[in-house]
Amino acid sequence: MRRKVIAGNWKMNKTPLETVEFLKKFIDLIKDVEHDIILCVPYIDLLVALELTKNTNIKIGAQNVHFKDSGAYTGEVSPKMLQDIGVEYVIIGHSERRAYYNETDESVNMKIKAALEHELKPIVCVGETLEQREVGVTKEFVTTQIRNALIGIDAKQMKKIIIAYEPIWAIGTGKTASKEDANEVCHWIREELHTLYGDVADEIIIQYGGSVKASNAKELFEMSDIDGGLVGGSSLEPEEFTRIIKF
Ligand code: PEP
């Protein structure tokens, strides 16, 4: 049985002080939960989040990373830096970064490799637009994103990667994919992983993301190929995020 992994993506929300306020409540609310819990916070909140979650069941992640260790890349943060402060996870290829910062399958692939070299576990996001869904190319598009993202990644490395299926039309819109549609795409992703990695595919965590809330988490997370979720807006309130985690 695969474990359930629920990750929060705070996006560009919360100051360090607000992070402290959130964690003061949240740590207590989820202390007995057995699912894996990850909080992906803004860079500026990482140190305080790492400090406050020491000896808890919460893992901390970043929301992006550069593919170089150091250099003249103003405003960027390297995998070496994240590793150095004890970050465990990093979101790579979120659709907002693909849309607003020109991230491509190629840069996603480079970032995955760089993250793995520094013992960071990537949460790799894939997902189709509404137009792609409507013209029926979801399977082709998403499996191509997967193949391209994973070029040069071997089976041992693959075990450290989480895939998040996030239909773009469902992110931050309040529209959630139906549990059947979400599961179908997660299943296609697992089939693609089978083609690439054989039985290792059955161990890989595949999350669903896109307007997950307390009211729909259970039906989504209980589907056969959905192993938890990547949660944006609903991860900002400790009580709501806890209800999702305790689905
Ligand atoms: C996300 O940011 O990955 C996401 C799924 O956002 P939301 O839950 O707000 O749709």
Coordinates of N, CA and C and ligand atoms in Angstrom, one line a residue:
M1 N 0.8 -1.2 0.0 CA 0.0 0.0 0.0 C 0.9 1.3 0.0
R2 N 0.6 2.2 -0.9 CA 1.3 3.4 -0.9 C 0.8 4.3 0.2
R3 N 1.7 5.1 0.8 CA 1.3 6.0 1.8 C 0.6 7.2 1.2
K4 N -0.2 8.0 2.0 CA -0.8 9.2 1.5 C 0.2 10.4 1.9
V5 N 0.4 11.2 0.9 CA 1.3 12.4 1.1 C 0.5 13.7 0.8
I6 N 0.4 14.5 1.8 CA -0.4 15.8 1.6 C 0.6 16.9 1.7
A7 N 0.7 17.7 0.7 CA 1.7 18.9 0.7 C 0.9 20.2 0.5
G8 N 1.3 21.1 1.3 CA 0.7 22.5 1.1 C 1.7 23.3 0.3
N9 N 1.1 24.1 -0.6 CA 1.9 25.1 -1.4 C 1.4 26.4 -1.0
W10 N 2.1 27.1 -0.2 CA 1.7 28.5 0.2 C 1.8 29.5 -0.9
K11 N 2.5 29.2 -2.0 CA 2.7 30.2 -3.0 C 3.4 31.5 -2.4
M12 N 3.0 32.7 -2.9 CA 3.6 33.9 -2.3 C 2.8 34.4 -1.2
N13 N 2.6 33.7 -0.1 CA 1.8 34.0 1.0 C 2.6 33.8 2.3
K14 N 2.4 34.6 3.3 CA 2.8 34.5 4.7 C 4.3 35.0 4.9
T15 N 4.3 35.9 5.8 CA 5.6 36.5 6.3 C 6.2 35.5 7.3
P16 N 7.5 35.6 7.7 CA 8.0 34.8 8.8 C 7.1 34.8 10.1
L17 N 6.6 36.0 10.4 CA 5.8 36.1 11.6 C 4.5 35.3 11.5
E18 N 3.9 35.4 10.3 CA 2.7 34.7 10.0 C 2.9 33.2 10.0
T19 N 4.1 32.8 9.5 CA 4.5 31.4 9.5 C 4.5 30.8 11.0
V20 N 5.1 31.6 11.9 CA 5.1 31.2 13.3 C 3.7 31.1 13.8
E21 N 2.9 32.0 13.5 CA 1.5 32.0 14.0 C 0.8 30.7 13.4
F22 N 1.0 30.4 12.2 CA 0.3 29.2 11.5 C 0.9 28.0 12.3
L23 N 2.2 27.9 12.4 CA 2.7 26.6 12.9 C 2.4 26.4 14.4
K24 N 2.3 27.5 15.1 CA 1.9 27.3 16.5 C 0.6 26.5 16.7
K25 N -0.4 26.8 15.8 CA -1.6 26.1 15.8 C -1.5 24.7 15.1
F26 N -0.9 24.8 14.0 CA -0.9 23.6 13.1 C -0.2 22.4 13.7
I27 N 0.9 22.6 14.3 CA 1.7 21.5 14.8 C 0.9 20.7 15.8
D28 N 0.1 21.4 16.6 CA -0.7 20.7 17.6 C -1.9 20.0 16.9
L29 N -2.4 20.6 15.9 CA -3.6 20.0 15.3 C -3.3 18.7 14.6
I30 N -2.1 18.6 14.0 CA -1.8 17.4 13.2 C -0.8 16.4 13.9
K31 N -0.6 16.6 15.2 CA 0.5 15.8 15.8 C 0.2 14.3 15.8
D32 N -1.0 13.8 15.7 CA -1.3 12.4 15.7 C -1.5 11.8 14.3
V33 N -1.4 12.6 13.3 CA -1.7 12.2 11.9 C -0.6 11.3 11.4
E34 N -1.0 10.2 10.7 CA 0.0 9.3 10.2 C 0.4 9.5 8.7
H35 N -0.4 10.3 8.0 CA 0.0 10.6 6.6 C 1.2 11.5 6.6
D36 N 1.9 11.5 5.5 CA 3.1 12.4 5.4 C 2.6 13.8 5.1
I37 N 3.2 14.7 5.8 CA 2.7 16.1 5.7 C 4.0 17.0 5.2
I38 N 3.8 17.7 4.2 CA 4.9 18.6 3.7 C 4.3 20.0 3.6
L39 N 5.1 21.0 4.0 CA 4.7 22.4 3.8 C 5.7 23.1 2.9
C40 N 5.3 23.5 1.7 CA 6.2 24.2 0.8 C 6.0 25.7 1.0
V41 N 6.9 26.4 1.6 CA 6.8 27.8 2.0 C 7.7 28.7 1.2
P42 N 7.4 30.0 1.2 CA 8.3 30.9 0.5 C 9.8 30.8 1.1
Y43 N 10.8 31.1 0.2 CA 12.2 31.0 0.7 C 12.4 31.7 2.0
I44 N 11.7 32.9 2.2 CA 12.0 33.7 3.3 C 11.5 33.1 4.6
D45 N 10.6 32.1 4.5 CA 10.0 31.5 5.6 C 10.6 30.1 6.0
L46 N 11.6 29.7 5.1 CA 12.1 28.4 5.3 C 12.8 28.2 6.6
L47 N 13.7 29.1 7.0 CA 14.5 28.9 8.2 C 13.6 28.8 9.5
V48 N 12.6 29.7 9.6 CA 11.7 29.6 10.7 C 10.9 28.4 10.7
A49 N 10.4 28.0 9.5 CA 9.6 26.8 9.4 C 10.4 25.6 9.8
L50 N 11.7 25.5 9.3 CA 12.5 24.4 9.7 C 12.8 24.3 11.2
E51 N 13.0 25.4 11.8 CA 13.3 25.5 13.2 C 12.1 25.0 14.0
L52 N 10.9 25.5 13.7 CA 9.7 25.2 14.5 C 9.2 23.8 14.2
T53 N 9.5 23.2 13.1 CA 9.0 21.8 12.8 C 10.0 20.7 13.2
K54 N 11.1 21.1 13.7 CA 12.1 20.1 14.2 C 11.4 19.1 15.2
N55 N 11.6 17.8 15.1 CA 11.0 16.8 15.9 C 9.4 16.8 15.8
T56 N 8.9 17.2 14.7 CA 7.5 17.1 14.4 C 7.3 16.2 13.2
N57 N 6.0 15.9 12.9 CA 5.8 15.1 11.7 C 5.6 15.9 10.4
I58 N 6.1 17.1 10.4 CA 6.0 18.0 9.2 C 7.3 18.1 8.6
K59 N 7.3 17.9 7.2 CA 8.5 18.1 6.4 C 8.4 19.5 5.7
I60 N 9.5 20.1 5.5 CA 9.5 21.4 4.8 C 10.1 21.3 3.4
G61 N 9.4 22.1 2.5 CA 9.8 22.1 1.1 C 9.9 23.6 0.7
A62 N 10.7 23.8 -0.4 CA 10.7 25.0 -1.1 C 9.8 24.9 -2.3
Q63 N 9.5 26.1 -3.0 CA 8.6 26.1 -4.1 C 9.2 26.1 -5.5
N64 N 10.6 26.3 -5.5 CA 11.3 26.4 -6.7 C 12.8 26.2 -6.3
V65 N 13.6 26.0 -7.3 CA 15.1 25.9 -7.1 C 15.8 26.2 -8.5
H66 N 16.9 26.7 -8.4 CA 17.7 26.9 -9.6 C 18.5 25.6 -9.9
F67 N 19.0 25.4 -11.2 CA 19.7 24.2 -11.5 C 21.2 24.3 -11.3
K68 N 21.7 25.5 -11.0 CA 23.1 25.6 -10.7 C 23.4 25.7 -9.2
D69 N 24.6 25.3 -8.8 CA 25.0 25.4 -7.4 C 25.2 26.8 -6.9
S70 N 25.7 27.7 -7.8 CA 26.1 29.1 -7.5 C 26.3 29.8 -8.8
G71 N 26.5 31.1 -8.7 CA 26.9 31.9 -9.8 C 26.1 33.2 -10.0
A72 N 26.2 33.8 -11.1 CA 25.6 35.1 -11.4 C 24.2 34.9 -11.9
Y73 N 23.3 34.6 -10.9 CA 21.9 34.4 -11.2 C 21.1 35.2 -10.2
T74 N 21.1 36.5 -10.4 CA 20.5 37.4 -9.4 C 19.0 37.0 -9.0
G75 N 18.8 36.9 -7.7 CA 17.5 36.6 -7.2 C 17.2 35.1 -7.1
E76 N 18.1 34.2 -7.5 CA 17.8 32.8 -7.5 C 18.3 32.1 -6.2
V77 N 17.8 30.9 -6.0 CA 18.3 30.1 -4.8 C 18.7 28.8 -5.3
S78 N 19.9 28.3 -4.9 CA 20.4 27.0 -5.5 C 20.0 25.8 -4.6
P79 N 20.1 24.6 -5.3 CA 19.8 23.4 -4.5 C 20.8 23.2 -3.4
K80 N 22.0 23.7 -3.6 CA 23.1 23.5 -2.5 C 22.6 24.4 -1.3
M81 N 22.1 25.5 -1.5 CA 21.6 26.4 -0.4 C 20.5 25.7 0.4
L82 N 19.5 25.2 -0.4 CA 18.4 24.5 0.3 C 18.8 23.3 1.1
Q83 N 19.7 22.5 0.5 CA 20.3 21.4 1.2 C 21.0 21.8 2.5
D84 N 21.7 22.9 2.4 CA 22.5 23.3 3.5 C 21.7 23.7 4.7
I85 N 20.5 24.2 4.5 CA 19.7 24.6 5.7 C 18.7 23.5 6.1
G86 N 18.7 22.4 5.4 CA 18.0 21.2 5.8 C 16.6 21.1 5.2
V87 N 16.4 21.7 4.0 CA 15.1 21.6 3.3 C 15.1 20.1 2.7
E88 N 13.9 19.5 2.7 CA 13.8 18.1 2.3 C 13.2 18.0 0.9
Y89 N 12.2 18.8 0.6 CA 11.4 18.7 -0.6 C 11.5 20.0 -1.5
V90 N 11.2 19.9 -2.8 CA 11.1 21.1 -3.6 C 10.1 20.9 -4.7
I91 N 9.2 21.9 -4.8 CA 8.2 21.8 -6.0 C 9.0 22.2 -7.2
I92 N 8.8 21.5 -8.3 CA 9.5 21.8 -9.5 C 8.5 21.8 -10.7
G93 N 8.5 22.9 -11.5 CA 7.6 22.9 -12.7 C 6.1 23.2 -12.3
H94 N 5.9 23.9 -11.3 CA 4.5 24.3 -11.0 C 4.0 25.1 -12.2
S95 N 2.7 24.9 -12.5 CA 2.2 25.6 -13.7 C 2.3 27.1 -13.7
E96 N 2.3 27.7 -12.5 CA 2.4 29.1 -12.4 C 3.9 29.5 -12.8
R97 N 4.8 28.7 -12.5 CA 6.2 29.0 -12.9 C 6.4 28.7 -14.4
R98 N 5.7 27.7 -14.9 CA 5.7 27.5 -16.3 C 5.1 28.7 -17.1
A99 N 4.0 29.2 -16.5 CA 3.2 30.2 -17.2 C 3.9 31.6 -17.1
Y100 N 4.4 31.9 -15.9 CA 4.8 33.3 -15.6 C 6.4 33.5 -15.8
Y101 N 7.1 32.4 -15.6 CA 8.6 32.5 -15.6 C 9.2 31.6 -16.7
N102 N 8.4 31.3 -17.7 CA 8.9 30.5 -18.9 C 9.6 29.2 -18.5
E103 N 9.2 28.5 -17.5 CA 9.8 27.2 -17.3 C 9.3 26.2 -18.3
T104 N 10.2 25.4 -18.8 CA 9.9 24.4 -19.8 C 10.2 23.0 -19.3
D105 N 9.8 22.0 -20.1 CA 10.1 20.7 -19.7 C 11.6 20.5 -19.5
E106 N 12.4 21.2 -20.3 CA 13.8 21.1 -20.3 C 14.4 21.7 -19.0
S107 N 13.9 22.8 -18.6 CA 14.4 23.4 -17.4 C 13.9 22.6 -16.2
V108 N 12.7 22.1 -16.3 CA 12.2 21.2 -15.2 C 13.1 20.0 -15.0
N109 N 13.5 19.4 -16.1 CA 14.4 18.2 -16.1 C 15.8 18.6 -15.5
M110 N 16.3 19.8 -15.8 CA 17.6 20.2 -15.2 C 17.4 20.4 -13.7
K111 N 16.3 21.0 -13.3 CA 16.1 21.3 -11.9 C 15.9 20.0 -11.1
I112 N 15.2 19.0 -11.7 CA 15.1 17.7 -11.0 C 16.4 17.1 -10.8
K113 N 17.3 17.1 -11.8 CA 18.6 16.5 -11.6 C 19.4 17.2 -10.6
A114 N 19.4 18.5 -10.6 CA 20.1 19.3 -9.6 C 19.6 19.1 -8.2
A115 N 18.3 19.0 -8.1 CA 17.7 18.8 -6.8 C 18.2 17.4 -6.2
L116 N 18.1 16.4 -7.1 CA 18.5 15.1 -6.6 C 19.9 15.0 -6.2
E117 N 20.8 15.7 -6.9 CA 22.2 15.7 -6.6 C 22.4 16.3 -5.2
H118 N 21.5 17.1 -4.7 CA 21.6 17.7 -3.4 C 20.6 17.1 -2.4
E119 N 20.2 15.9 -2.7 CA 19.4 15.1 -1.7 C 18.0 15.8 -1.4
L120 N 17.6 16.6 -2.4 CA 16.3 17.2 -2.3 C 15.3 16.3 -3.0
K121 N 14.1 16.1 -2.5 CA 13.1 15.3 -3.1 C 12.1 16.2 -3.9
P122 N 12.1 16.0 -5.3 CA 11.3 16.9 -6.1 C 9.8 16.5 -6.1
I123 N 9.0 17.5 -6.0 CA 7.5 17.3 -6.3 C 7.3 17.9 -7.7
V124 N 7.2 17.1 -8.7 CA 7.2 17.5 -10.0 C 5.7 17.7 -10.5
C125 N 5.4 18.9 -11.0 CA 4.0 19.2 -11.4 C 3.8 19.1 -12.9
V126 N 2.7 18.4 -13.2 CA 2.3 18.3 -14.6 C 0.8 18.6 -14.7
G127 N 0.3 18.9 -15.9 CA -1.1 19.1 -16.0 C -1.5 19.9 -17.2
E128 N -2.7 19.6 -17.7 CA -3.1 20.2 -19.0 C -3.9 21.5 -18.8
T129 N -4.0 22.3 -19.9 CA -4.9 23.4 -19.9 C -6.4 23.0 -20.2
L130 N -7.3 23.9 -20.0 CA -8.7 23.6 -20.3 C -8.8 23.3 -21.8
E131 N -8.1 24.1 -22.7 CA -8.3 23.8 -24.1 C -7.8 22.4 -24.5
Q132 N -6.6 22.0 -23.9 CA -6.1 20.7 -24.1 C -7.1 19.6 -23.7
R133 N -7.7 19.8 -22.5 CA -8.7 18.8 -22.1 C -9.9 18.8 -23.1
E134 N -10.3 20.0 -23.5 CA -11.5 20.0 -24.4 C -11.3 19.4 -25.7
V135 N -10.0 19.5 -26.2 CA -9.8 18.9 -27.6 C -9.3 17.4 -27.4
G136 N -9.2 16.9 -26.2 CA -8.9 15.5 -26.0 C -7.4 15.1 -26.1
V137 N -6.5 16.1 -25.8 CA -5.1 15.7 -25.8 C -4.5 15.6 -24.4
T138 N -5.3 15.5 -23.4 CA -4.7 15.4 -22.0 C -3.7 14.3 -21.8
K139 N -4.1 13.1 -22.3 CA -3.2 12.0 -22.0 C -1.8 12.2 -22.7
E140 N -1.9 12.6 -24.0 CA -0.7 12.8 -24.8 C 0.2 13.9 -24.1
F141 N -0.5 15.0 -23.8 CA 0.2 16.1 -23.2 C 0.9 15.8 -21.9
V142 N 0.1 15.2 -21.0 CA 0.7 15.0 -19.6 C 1.8 13.9 -19.7
T143 N 1.6 12.8 -20.5 CA 2.6 11.8 -20.5 C 3.9 12.3 -21.2
T144 N 3.7 13.2 -22.1 CA 4.9 13.8 -22.7 C 5.6 14.7 -21.7
Q145 N 4.9 15.4 -20.9 CA 5.5 16.2 -19.8 C 6.3 15.3 -18.9
I146 N 5.7 14.2 -18.6 CA 6.4 13.2 -17.7 C 7.7 12.7 -18.3
R147 N 7.5 12.2 -19.5 CA 8.7 11.7 -20.2 C 9.9 12.7 -20.3
N148 N 9.5 13.9 -20.7 CA 10.5 15.0 -20.8 C 11.2 15.3 -19.5
A149 N 10.3 15.4 -18.5 CA 10.8 15.8 -17.1 C 11.8 14.8 -16.6
L150 N 11.6 13.5 -17.0 CA 12.4 12.4 -16.4 C 13.5 11.9 -17.3
I151 N 13.8 12.6 -18.3 CA 15.0 12.2 -19.2 C 16.2 12.1 -18.3
G152 N 16.9 10.9 -18.4 CA 18.1 10.7 -17.7 C 18.0 10.4 -16.2
I153 N 16.8 10.2 -15.7 CA 16.5 9.9 -14.3 C 16.4 8.3 -14.2
D154 N 17.2 7.7 -13.3 CA 17.1 6.3 -13.3 C 16.0 5.8 -12.2
A155 N 15.8 4.5 -12.1 CA 14.7 4.0 -11.2 C 15.0 4.4 -9.8
K156 N 16.3 4.3 -9.4 CA 16.6 4.6 -8.0 C 16.3 6.1 -7.6
Q157 N 16.6 6.9 -8.6 CA 16.3 8.4 -8.4 C 14.8 8.6 -8.4
M158 N 14.1 7.8 -9.3 CA 12.7 8.0 -9.4 C 11.9 7.8 -8.1
K159 N 12.4 6.9 -7.3 CA 11.8 6.6 -6.0 C 11.8 7.8 -5.1
K160 N 12.6 8.8 -5.4 CA 12.7 10.0 -4.5 C 11.7 11.1 -5.0
I161 N 11.1 10.8 -6.1 CA 10.3 11.9 -6.8 C 8.8 11.7 -6.5
I162 N 8.1 12.8 -6.2 CA 6.6 12.7 -6.2 C 6.1 13.4 -7.4
I163 N 5.1 12.9 -8.0 CA 4.5 13.6 -9.2 C 3.2 14.2 -8.7
A164 N 3.0 15.5 -9.0 CA 1.7 16.1 -8.7 C 0.9 16.4 -10.0
Y165 N -0.2 15.7 -10.2 CA -1.0 16.0 -11.4 C -1.9 17.2 -11.0
E166 N -1.7 18.3 -11.7 CA -2.5 19.5 -11.4 C -3.1 20.1 -12.7
P167 N -4.3 19.7 -13.0 CA -4.9 20.3 -14.2 C -4.9 21.9 -14.0
I168 N -4.4 22.6 -15.0 CA -4.2 24.0 -14.8 C -5.6 24.7 -14.6
W169 N -6.6 24.3 -15.3 CA -7.9 24.9 -15.2 C -8.5 24.7 -13.8
A170 N -7.9 23.9 -13.0 CA -8.5 23.6 -11.6 C -7.7 24.4 -10.5
I171 N -6.6 25.0 -10.9 CA -5.7 25.6 -9.9 C -6.2 27.0 -9.5
G172 N -6.5 27.1 -8.3 CA -6.9 28.4 -7.8 C -8.3 28.9 -8.3
T173 N -9.0 28.1 -9.0 CA -10.2 28.5 -9.7 C -11.5 28.1 -8.9
G174 N -11.3 27.2 -7.9 CA -12.5 26.7 -7.2 C -13.1 25.5 -8.0
K175 N -12.6 25.2 -9.3 CA -13.1 24.1 -10.0 C -12.2 22.9 -9.7
T176 N -12.8 21.8 -9.3 CA -12.0 20.6 -9.0 C -12.3 19.6 -10.1
A177 N -11.3 18.8 -10.5 CA -11.5 17.7 -11.4 C -12.4 16.7 -10.7
S178 N -13.3 16.0 -11.4 CA -14.1 15.0 -10.8 C -13.1 13.9 -10.3
K179 N -13.5 13.2 -9.3 CA -12.6 12.1 -8.8 C -12.2 11.1 -9.9
E180 N -13.2 10.8 -10.8 CA -12.9 9.9 -11.9 C -11.9 10.4 -12.9
D181 N -12.1 11.7 -13.2 CA -11.2 12.3 -14.2 C -9.8 12.4 -13.6
A182 N -9.7 12.9 -12.4 CA -8.4 13.0 -11.7 C -7.7 11.7 -11.6
N183 N -8.5 10.6 -11.2 CA -7.9 9.3 -11.1 C -7.4 8.8 -12.4
E184 N -8.2 9.0 -13.5 CA -7.9 8.5 -14.8 C -6.5 9.1 -15.2
V185 N -6.3 10.4 -15.0 CA -5.0 11.0 -15.5 C -3.8 10.4 -14.6
C186 N -4.1 10.3 -13.3 CA -3.1 9.8 -12.4 C -2.7 8.3 -12.8
H187 N -3.7 7.6 -13.3 CA -3.5 6.2 -13.8 C -2.7 6.2 -15.1
W188 N -3.0 7.2 -16.0 CA -2.1 7.3 -17.2 C -0.7 7.6 -16.8
I189 N -0.5 8.5 -15.8 CA 0.8 8.8 -15.4 C 1.5 7.6 -14.9
R190 N 0.8 6.8 -14.1 CA 1.4 5.6 -13.5 C 1.8 4.6 -14.6
E191 N 0.9 4.5 -15.6 CA 1.2 3.6 -16.8 C 2.5 4.0 -17.5
E192 N 2.6 5.4 -17.6 CA 3.8 5.9 -18.3 C 5.1 5.6 -17.4
L193 N 4.9 5.7 -16.1 CA 6.0 5.3 -15.2 C 6.4 3.9 -15.3
H194 N 5.3 3.0 -15.5 CA 5.6 1.6 -15.7 C 6.4 1.3 -16.9
T195 N 6.1 2.1 -18.0 CA 6.8 1.9 -19.2 C 8.3 2.3 -19.0
L196 N 8.5 3.4 -18.2 CA 9.8 3.9 -18.0 C 10.6 3.1 -17.0
Y197 N 9.9 2.7 -15.9 CA 10.6 2.1 -14.7 C 10.1 0.8 -14.2
G198 N 9.2 0.2 -15.0 CA 8.7 -1.2 -14.5 C 7.9 -1.0 -13.2
D199 N 8.1 -2.0 -12.3 CA 7.3 -2.1 -11.1 C 7.6 -1.0 -10.1
V200 N 8.7 -0.3 -10.3 CA 8.9 0.9 -9.4 C 7.7 1.8 -9.5
A201 N 7.0 1.8 -10.6 CA 5.9 2.8 -10.8 C 4.8 2.6 -9.7
D202 N 4.7 1.4 -9.2 CA 3.7 1.1 -8.1 C 4.0 1.7 -6.8
E203 N 5.3 2.1 -6.6 CA 5.7 2.8 -5.4 C 5.7 4.3 -5.4
I204 N 5.5 4.8 -6.6 CA 5.6 6.3 -6.7 C 4.4 7.0 -6.3
I205 N 4.6 8.0 -5.5 CA 3.4 8.8 -5.0 C 3.0 9.8 -6.1
I206 N 1.7 9.7 -6.5 CA 1.1 10.6 -7.5 C 0.0 11.4 -6.8
Q207 N 0.2 12.7 -6.6 CA -0.8 13.5 -6.0 C -1.7 14.2 -7.0
Y208 N -2.9 14.6 -6.5 CA -3.8 15.4 -7.3 C -3.7 16.8 -6.7
G209 N -3.7 17.8 -7.5 CA -3.8 19.2 -7.0 C -4.7 20.0 -7.9
G210 N -5.5 20.9 -7.3 CA -6.4 21.8 -8.1 C -7.7 22.0 -7.3
S211 N -7.7 23.1 -6.5 CA -8.9 23.4 -5.7 C -9.3 22.3 -4.7
V212 N -8.3 21.6 -4.1 CA -8.6 20.6 -3.1 C -9.1 21.4 -1.8
K213 N -10.2 20.9 -1.2 CA -10.7 21.5 0.0 C -11.1 20.4 0.9
A214 N -11.5 20.8 2.2 CA -11.9 19.8 3.1 C -13.1 19.0 2.6
S215 N -14.0 19.7 1.8 CA -15.2 19.0 1.3 C -15.0 18.0 0.2
N216 N -13.8 18.1 -0.5 CA -13.6 17.1 -1.6 C -12.4 16.2 -1.4
A217 N -11.6 16.5 -0.3 CA -10.4 15.7 -0.2 C -10.6 14.2 -0.1
K218 N -11.6 13.8 0.7 CA -11.8 12.4 1.0 C -12.1 11.6 -0.3
E219 N -13.0 12.1 -1.1 CA -13.4 11.4 -2.3 C -12.2 11.3 -3.3
L220 N -11.4 12.4 -3.4 CA -10.2 12.4 -4.3 C -9.1 11.4 -3.8
F221 N -8.8 11.6 -2.5 CA -7.6 10.9 -1.9 C -7.9 9.4 -1.8
E222 N -9.2 9.0 -1.8 CA -9.5 7.5 -1.7 C -9.5 6.8 -3.1
M223 N -9.2 7.5 -4.1 CA -9.2 6.9 -5.4 C -7.9 6.1 -5.6
S224 N -8.0 5.0 -6.5 CA -6.9 4.0 -6.5 C -5.5 4.6 -6.9
D225 N -5.5 5.6 -7.8 CA -4.2 6.1 -8.2 C -3.8 7.4 -7.6
I226 N -4.6 7.9 -6.7 CA -4.3 9.3 -6.1 C -3.8 9.0 -4.7
D227 N -2.6 9.5 -4.5 CA -1.9 9.2 -3.2 C -1.8 10.4 -2.3
G228 N -2.8 11.3 -2.4 CA -2.7 12.5 -1.6 C -2.8 13.7 -2.5
G229 N -2.5 14.9 -2.0 CA -2.7 16.1 -2.8 C -1.6 17.1 -2.6
L230 N -1.6 18.0 -3.6 CA -0.8 19.3 -3.4 C -1.9 20.3 -3.3
V231 N -1.8 21.1 -2.2 CA -3.0 21.9 -1.9 C -2.5 23.4 -1.8
G232 N -3.1 24.2 -2.6 CA -2.7 25.6 -2.6 C -3.4 26.4 -1.5
G233 N -4.5 27.2 -2.0 CA -5.2 28.1 -1.1 C -5.7 27.5 0.2
S234 N -6.1 26.3 0.1 CA -6.7 25.7 1.4 C -5.6 25.2 2.4
S235 N -4.3 25.4 2.0 CA -3.3 25.1 3.0 C -2.9 26.3 3.8
L236 N -3.6 27.4 3.6 CA -3.1 28.7 4.3 C -3.8 28.8 5.7
E237 N -4.8 28.1 5.9 CA -5.5 28.1 7.2 C -5.3 26.8 7.9
P238 N -4.7 26.9 9.2 CA -4.4 25.6 9.8 C -5.6 24.7 10.0
E239 N -6.7 25.2 10.3 CA -7.9 24.3 10.6 C -8.3 23.7 9.3
E240 N -8.4 24.4 8.2 CA -8.9 23.9 6.9 C -7.9 22.8 6.4
F241 N -6.6 23.2 6.5 CA -5.6 22.3 6.0 C -5.6 21.0 6.8
T242 N -5.8 21.1 8.1 CA -5.9 19.9 9.0 C -7.1 19.0 8.6
R243 N -8.2 19.7 8.3 CA -9.4 18.9 7.8 C -9.1 18.1 6.5
I244 N -8.3 18.7 5.7 CA -7.9 18.0 4.4 C -7.0 16.8 4.8
I245 N -6.0 17.1 5.6 CA -5.0 16.1 6.0 C -5.7 14.9 6.7
K246 N -6.7 15.2 7.5 CA -7.4 14.2 8.2 C -8.6 13.6 7.4
F247 N -8.6 13.8 6.1 CA -9.7 13.4 5.3 C -10.4 12.1 5.7
Ligands
PEP1 C1 -1.3 24.6 -6.2 O1 -0.9 25.7 -6.0 O2 -0.6 23.7 -6.5 C2 -2.8 24.4 -6.2 C3 -3.3 23.2 -6.5 O3 -3.6 25.5 -5.8 P1 -5.1 25.5 -5.3 O4 -5.2 24.3 -4.3 O5 -5.3 26.8 -4.7 O6 -5.9 25.2 -6.5

